[in-house]
Structures are given as structure tokens and as C-alpha cells.
Coordinates of C-alpha atoms in Angstrom, one line a residue:
M1 CA 23.6 10.6 -16.9
P2 CA 20.3 8.8 -14.6
T3 CA 19.5 5.3 -14.0
A4 CA 16.7 4.0 -12.2
A5 CA 19.6 3.1 -9.2
A6 CA 19.6 6.9 -9.2
A7 CA 15.8 7.3 -9.2
V8 CA 14.8 4.7 -6.1
A9 CA 17.7 5.7 -4.1
Y10 CA 15.9 10.2 -4.4
A11 CA 12.4 8.4 -3.9
R12 CA 14.1 6.8 -1.3
K13 CA 14.8 9.6 0.2
G14 CA 11.1 11.9 -0.7
D15 CA 12.6 13.1 -3.9
Y16 CA 9.8 12.1 -5.6
D17 CA 10.3 15.2 -8.5
R18 CA 13.8 14.4 -8.6
A19 CA 13.1 10.6 -9.6
I20 CA 10.7 11.3 -11.5
A21 CA 12.7 13.1 -13.5
D22 CA 15.5 10.6 -13.5
Y23 CA 12.8 7.6 -14.9
N24 CA 12.5 9.6 -17.2
Q25 CA 15.0 10.5 -18.7
V26 CA 15.6 6.3 -18.5
I27 CA 13.2 6.4 -20.6
Q28 CA 13.9 8.7 -23.6
L29 CA 16.9 7.2 -23.4
A30 CA 16.3 4.0 -23.8
H31 CA 13.8 4.9 -26.5
Q32 CA 16.5 7.1 -27.9
E33 CA 18.7 3.6 -27.5
Q34 CA 16.4 1.9 -30.1
G35 CA 14.8 4.5 -32.0
N36 CA 11.9 5.4 -34.0
P37 CA 8.5 4.1 -32.3
G38 CA 7.0 5.2 -35.4
D39 CA 3.1 6.1 -35.2
R40 CA 1.7 4.0 -32.7
Q41 CA 0.9 7.7 -30.8
T42 CA -0.8 5.6 -27.6
Q43 CA 1.0 9.1 -24.8
I44 CA 1.4 8.7 -21.5
Q45 CA 3.0 12.0 -19.4
G46 CA 6.4 13.1 -18.4
Q47 CA 6.5 15.0 -15.1
D48 CA 5.3 18.2 -16.5
G49 CA 3.0 17.3 -18.9
D50 CA 4.7 16.4 -22.4
P51 CA 3.8 13.5 -23.5
I52 CA 5.9 9.6 -24.4
S53 CA 4.6 7.3 -26.1
A54 CA 3.9 3.9 -25.2
S55 CA 5.7 2.4 -27.6
V56 CA 9.0 4.5 -25.6
A57 CA 8.1 3.2 -22.2
S58 CA 7.5 -0.3 -24.0
E59 CA 11.0 0.1 -25.4
S60 CA 12.7 1.2 -21.7
I61 CA 11.1 -2.0 -19.7
V62 CA 13.2 -4.2 -22.0
L63 CA 16.8 -2.7 -21.8
A64 CA 15.6 -2.1 -18.0
S65 CA 14.5 -5.5 -17.1
G66 CA 11.5 -6.6 -19.7
D67 CA 9.7 -7.0 -16.7
G68 CA 7.4 -3.1 -17.2
S69 CA 9.6 -2.0 -13.7
P70 CA 10.6 1.2 -15.1
L71 CA 7.0 2.1 -15.4
R72 CA 5.6 0.9 -11.9
A73 CA 8.3 2.4 -10.6
R74 CA 8.1 5.9 -11.6
G75 CA 3.9 4.9 -10.6
E76 CA 5.2 3.9 -7.2
A77 CA 6.6 8.2 -7.2
F78 CA 3.8 9.8 -8.3
Y79 CA 1.6 7.4 -6.1
A80 CA 4.1 8.9 -3.3
K81 CA 3.9 12.5 -4.2
G82 CA -0.2 12.0 -4.1
D83 CA -0.6 11.9 -8.4
L84 CA -3.2 9.3 -8.1
D85 CA -4.1 10.2 -12.9
R86 CA -0.8 10.2 -13.2
A87 CA 0.0 6.7 -11.1
I88 CA -2.6 5.0 -12.8
A89 CA -1.1 5.7 -16.6
D90 CA 2.2 4.1 -15.7
Y91 CA 0.1 1.3 -14.6
D92 CA -1.5 0.6 -16.9
E93 CA 1.4 0.9 -19.5
A94 CA 2.7 -1.9 -17.5
I95 CA -0.4 -3.9 -17.2
R96 CA -0.9 -3.4 -21.2
F97 CA 2.7 -3.9 -22.0
N98 CA 2.8 -7.1 -19.4
P99 CA -1.2 -8.5 -18.4
K100 CA 0.2 -11.5 -15.7
D101 CA 2.6 -7.6 -13.4
K102 CA 0.7 -9.0 -10.3
D103 CA 2.5 -5.8 -9.1
A104 CA 1.5 -3.5 -11.7
L105 CA -2.8 -4.8 -10.8
G106 CA -1.5 -4.7 -7.2
L107 CA -0.1 -0.5 -6.6
R108 CA -3.4 -0.4 -8.9
A109 CA -6.2 -1.6 -6.3
N110 CA -4.7 0.4 -4.1
V111 CA -4.7 3.9 -6.1
Y112 CA -7.9 3.3 -6.9
K113 CA -8.3 2.1 -3.1
T114 CA -7.5 5.0 -1.8
K115 CA -9.3 7.7 -3.8
G116 CA -12.1 5.8 -2.7
D117 CA -13.6 3.3 -5.6
F118 CA -14.0 0.3 -3.8
G119 CA -15.8 -1.1 -7.0
R120 CA -13.0 -1.0 -9.4
A121 CA -10.6 -2.0 -6.9
I122 CA -11.9 -4.9 -5.5
A123 CA -11.8 -6.1 -9.2
E124 CA -8.3 -5.3 -9.1
Y125 CA -7.8 -7.9 -6.4
D126 CA -10.0 -10.7 -7.5
Q127 CA -7.4 -10.7 -10.8
L128 CA -4.6 -10.8 -8.3
V129 CA -6.3 -13.6 -6.6
Q130 CA -6.5 -15.7 -9.8
L131 CA -3.5 -15.2 -11.2
D132 CA -2.0 -16.8 -8.1
P133 CA -4.1 -18.1 -5.2
R134 CA -1.5 -18.5 -3.5
D135 CA -1.0 -14.7 -2.6
F136 CA -1.9 -14.5 1.2
R137 CA -1.0 -10.1 -0.3
A138 CA -3.9 -10.1 -2.8
Y139 CA -6.0 -11.4 -0.1
R140 CA -4.8 -9.3 3.0
A141 CA -5.4 -6.0 0.6
R142 CA -8.8 -6.9 -1.2
A143 CA -9.8 -7.9 3.0
S144 CA -9.1 -4.0 3.4
A145 CA -11.7 -3.3 -0.2
H146 CA -14.4 -5.4 1.4
W147 CA -14.4 -3.3 5.0
Q148 CA -14.2 -0.5 3.5
A149 CA -16.5 -0.7 0.7
G150 CA -19.0 -2.0 3.9
S151 CA -18.8 -5.7 3.8
L152 CA -17.2 -7.1 6.8
A153 CA -18.3 -10.4 6.4
K154 CA -16.0 -10.7 2.4
S155 CA -13.1 -8.7 5.1
L156 CA -13.1 -11.0 7.1
A157 CA -13.5 -14.4 4.8
D158 CA -9.9 -12.9 2.6
L159 CA -8.3 -12.5 6.8
D160 CA -8.9 -16.4 7.3
E161 CA -7.8 -16.4 4.2
A162 CA -4.5 -14.8 3.8
V163 CA -3.6 -16.3 7.6
R164 CA -4.2 -19.5 6.4
L165 CA -1.8 -18.9 3.2
D166 CA 0.8 -17.5 5.8
P167 CA 0.7 -18.1 9.4
K168 CA 4.1 -15.7 9.3
Y169 CA 2.9 -12.9 8.6
A170 CA 2.0 -10.6 11.4
Y171 CA -0.2 -7.7 9.3
S172 CA -3.1 -11.2 8.3
A173 CA -3.0 -11.8 11.6
L174 CA -3.3 -7.9 13.2
W175 CA -6.3 -7.0 10.9
R176 CA -7.7 -9.8 11.3
E177 CA -7.9 -9.3 14.7
I178 CA -10.0 -5.8 14.0
I179 CA -12.0 -6.7 11.0
A180 CA -13.8 -10.2 13.5
K181 CA -14.0 -7.4 16.7
R182 CA -16.2 -5.8 14.4
S183 CA -17.6 -8.2 13.1
N184 CA -17.6 -10.3 16.9
E185 CA -16.5 -12.6 15.6
P186 CA -14.1 -13.7 17.9
S187 CA -10.1 -13.8 18.7
R188 CA -7.7 -16.1 17.4
L189 CA -4.7 -13.1 18.0
A190 CA -3.2 -15.2 21.1
E191 CA -2.9 -18.6 19.2
A192 CA -1.6 -16.9 16.2
V193 CA 1.3 -14.8 17.9
T194 CA 2.4 -18.4 18.2
R195 CA 3.1 -18.4 14.6
L196 CA 4.8 -14.9 14.9
D197 CA 7.8 -14.1 15.7
M198 CA 7.4 -11.8 18.5
T199 CA 10.9 -10.2 19.2
K200 CA 10.1 -7.9 15.8
W201 CA 8.4 -5.0 14.5
P202 CA 4.8 -5.0 14.4
A203 CA 5.2 -7.2 17.8
P204 CA 5.0 -3.8 20.5
I205 CA 1.1 -3.7 18.5
I206 CA 1.0 -7.2 18.4
N207 CA 1.1 -6.7 22.1
L208 CA -1.2 -3.9 21.9
F209 CA -4.0 -6.0 21.8
L210 CA -3.5 -8.2 24.6
G211 CA -3.1 -5.7 26.4
T212 CA 0.7 -6.1 27.9
K213 CA 1.8 -2.4 26.3
T214 CA 0.8 0.5 26.5
P215 CA 1.0 2.9 23.4
E216 CA 2.9 4.9 24.7
Q217 CA 5.7 1.6 24.8
V218 CA 4.0 1.5 21.4
L219 CA 5.3 4.3 20.7
D220 CA 8.7 3.9 22.0
A221 CA 9.7 1.0 19.8
A222 CA 8.7 2.6 17.2
N223 CA 11.6 4.7 17.8
D224 CA 14.9 3.2 15.6
P225 CA 18.2 5.3 13.7
D226 CA 16.5 4.9 10.3
P227 CA 14.2 8.1 10.1
N228 CA 12.6 6.4 7.4
K229 CA 12.6 3.4 9.2
R230 CA 10.9 5.1 12.5
K231 CA 8.7 7.6 9.9
G232 CA 6.5 4.6 9.0
Q233 CA 6.6 2.7 12.2
V234 CA 5.6 6.1 14.3
C235 CA 3.4 6.1 11.6
E236 CA 1.9 2.5 12.8
A237 CA 2.3 2.6 16.3
H238 CA -1.3 5.9 16.6
F239 CA -2.8 4.0 13.8
Y240 CA -3.4 0.8 15.6
A241 CA -3.2 3.3 19.2
A242 CA -6.5 4.1 17.2
E243 CA -7.9 1.2 16.1
L244 CA -7.7 0.1 19.9
A245 CA -9.2 3.0 20.8
L246 CA -11.8 2.8 18.5
Q247 CA -13.2 -0.4 20.0
R248 CA -13.3 0.7 23.5
S249 CA -15.2 3.2 22.8
S250 CA -12.5 5.4 23.2
R251 CA -13.8 7.9 20.1
E252 CA -12.0 11.2 20.9
E253 CA -8.6 9.4 21.1
A254 CA -9.1 7.3 18.7
S255 CA -10.1 10.7 16.1
R256 CA -6.8 11.8 17.5
L257 CA -5.1 9.5 17.2
F258 CA -6.5 8.7 13.8
D259 CA -5.1 12.5 13.1
L260 CA -2.3 11.7 14.3
A261 CA -1.2 8.6 11.1
A262 CA -2.8 10.6 8.6
A263 CA -1.2 13.2 9.3
E264 CA 2.6 11.6 9.7
C265 CA 2.1 8.3 7.7
P266 CA 3.9 8.0 4.5
K267 CA 1.5 8.4 0.7
T268 CA 1.3 4.8 0.1
F269 CA 0.5 3.2 3.7
V270 CA -2.1 1.6 4.1
E271 CA -2.6 2.5 7.5
K272 CA -2.5 6.4 6.2
Q273 CA -4.9 5.5 3.9
A274 CA -7.2 3.6 6.3
A275 CA -7.0 6.5 9.0
D276 CA -8.3 9.0 6.0
F277 CA -10.9 6.3 6.0
E278 CA -11.4 6.0 9.2
I279 CA -11.6 10.3 9.9
N280 CA -13.7 10.5 6.9
S281 CA -16.2 7.4 9.4
L282 CA -16.1 9.0 12.8
R283 CA -17.2 12.7 11.2
A284 CA -20.1 10.9 9.4
S285 CA -21.2 9.3 12.5
R286 CA -21.0 12.8 14.2

């Protein structure tokens, strides 16, 4: 019998089709246990395009955890597979069931950003900030959308707030360094390091920007026995080395490294979407 745990395991292995199929069956089985949904006919799509009623999904959610996680998880599998419209459909339904589902709102905003709909993404992140003004992740995510929408000042303000709310989160400090350089604002990275754990990833990337490691050393540090972890860290090593090359006006090297990041990064990584954006920007400016 398929379970949500099995679906998660397949997703972690990168077998998104199998994960989605299992989530579909979990939803259908939950519906059977709950009985006939009656005449409510709002539709979302299963893996093969077959409609599944919203009431079926809602009932499965209640059985699973009461917070929309099966729909959210299936949406993540669709997102990782690159099926953005179906991912949005699942997030829509999860949010319809629970309008305060911060995870679903954030994931849906990420998909809109991936689609290049920065206005819609920013509006979604605005909702997240309103729901929880102390969620540093919402500010950091909105900063990325503001940057890609062309508003460096708003991006930097959001990153400053993200760092203030959680000064121990290295990626906020890292992105703040990138946007500050583009805004001709002073670096705060050396100060941020005093509050970061420099014994673990992404410390090598931080040191790259501080000038104490080379891109080759960062790539060596990205190696890991866990293939999924290694893939993610290699992706990040290439992406952030590309950003540093761009700061140094090495456009050809930056382009090469962004291409590597775009090819290697998992589709759900911030760095994948950012690499695609940077590649398009570099091509447009030639």
C-alpha cells in the first residue's frame, strides 16, 4: 500500500514520477475511507491529467496531518520535476484549505518567481511577511524577487531585515554581500562572520567572498559522501563562484560557471532559478 513516507523517499531519490503516483494513491485511498464527496466538483489534476476533486484532496489532508502537507508535498514533486502549473494547482488547493499555510504560500511564490512573474511572487511573499513578520525566510525570499524585478534597494532592505532576525543564517549574509556590491554599498560580511558557524557549509563560500579560499578549494570542499548533498553543494559552489566572477568583471568565467550551475542545480534550488536569470541577463547585455 502506498504511503506518504514512501512518496517522500522516492522524491529524495529524484524519482518524482513515482513519488507523484504514490501521493495520488494516498489521496485516493483517503477519499475512499472518507466516503463520497457529493456534488462538489472543484478539480485539480493527478499525475496523468485525471481530475481529482478538491474535496478528495481536503479529506486526505485531514487524515494525513490536518495542515495540507500531502498536497504541498506533491506540489513540491511537480516543482522538482519542472511541471510548474501542476505545482501551482496543488499549492492553490492547499492554501484554499488553509489560507495561513506559510509553507504552501512560500512554495507557490517560489514557483511564480521561477516562471518570471516577479510581481505575483512579491505579492505572495508580502502575505508571508504579514502572516509572520519575524520569519527571516520570507524576507530573504522576497529579496531575491525584488532583485530580479530590478529593485536593489528593496532587496537590500529585505536582506538587512533577514540578517537582523536570524544573524546565524549564512545564506542571508551571503546574499546581502552580493546585493550590497551591486548597490555600491559597503560590505558587512566580515562582521557577519562573527555570528556564523564557520565549521560547516556554506562557510567555504563565505571564505571565497572574503578572499581566503579559491573557487577550486570551494569545489573541493563541496564534495560529500551523500550524493544529494554533494550535488547541492557543487551547484552552490559554481553559482557563487560565478557571482564573484561577475563582481570582478570576468563575464566569460561568470557565464561558464552560471551555465554549470544551471545544468547541475536541482530545479527547486534558489541558485538554479538565479543562475537561469543571470544567464539571460548576460545574454541580453551583449
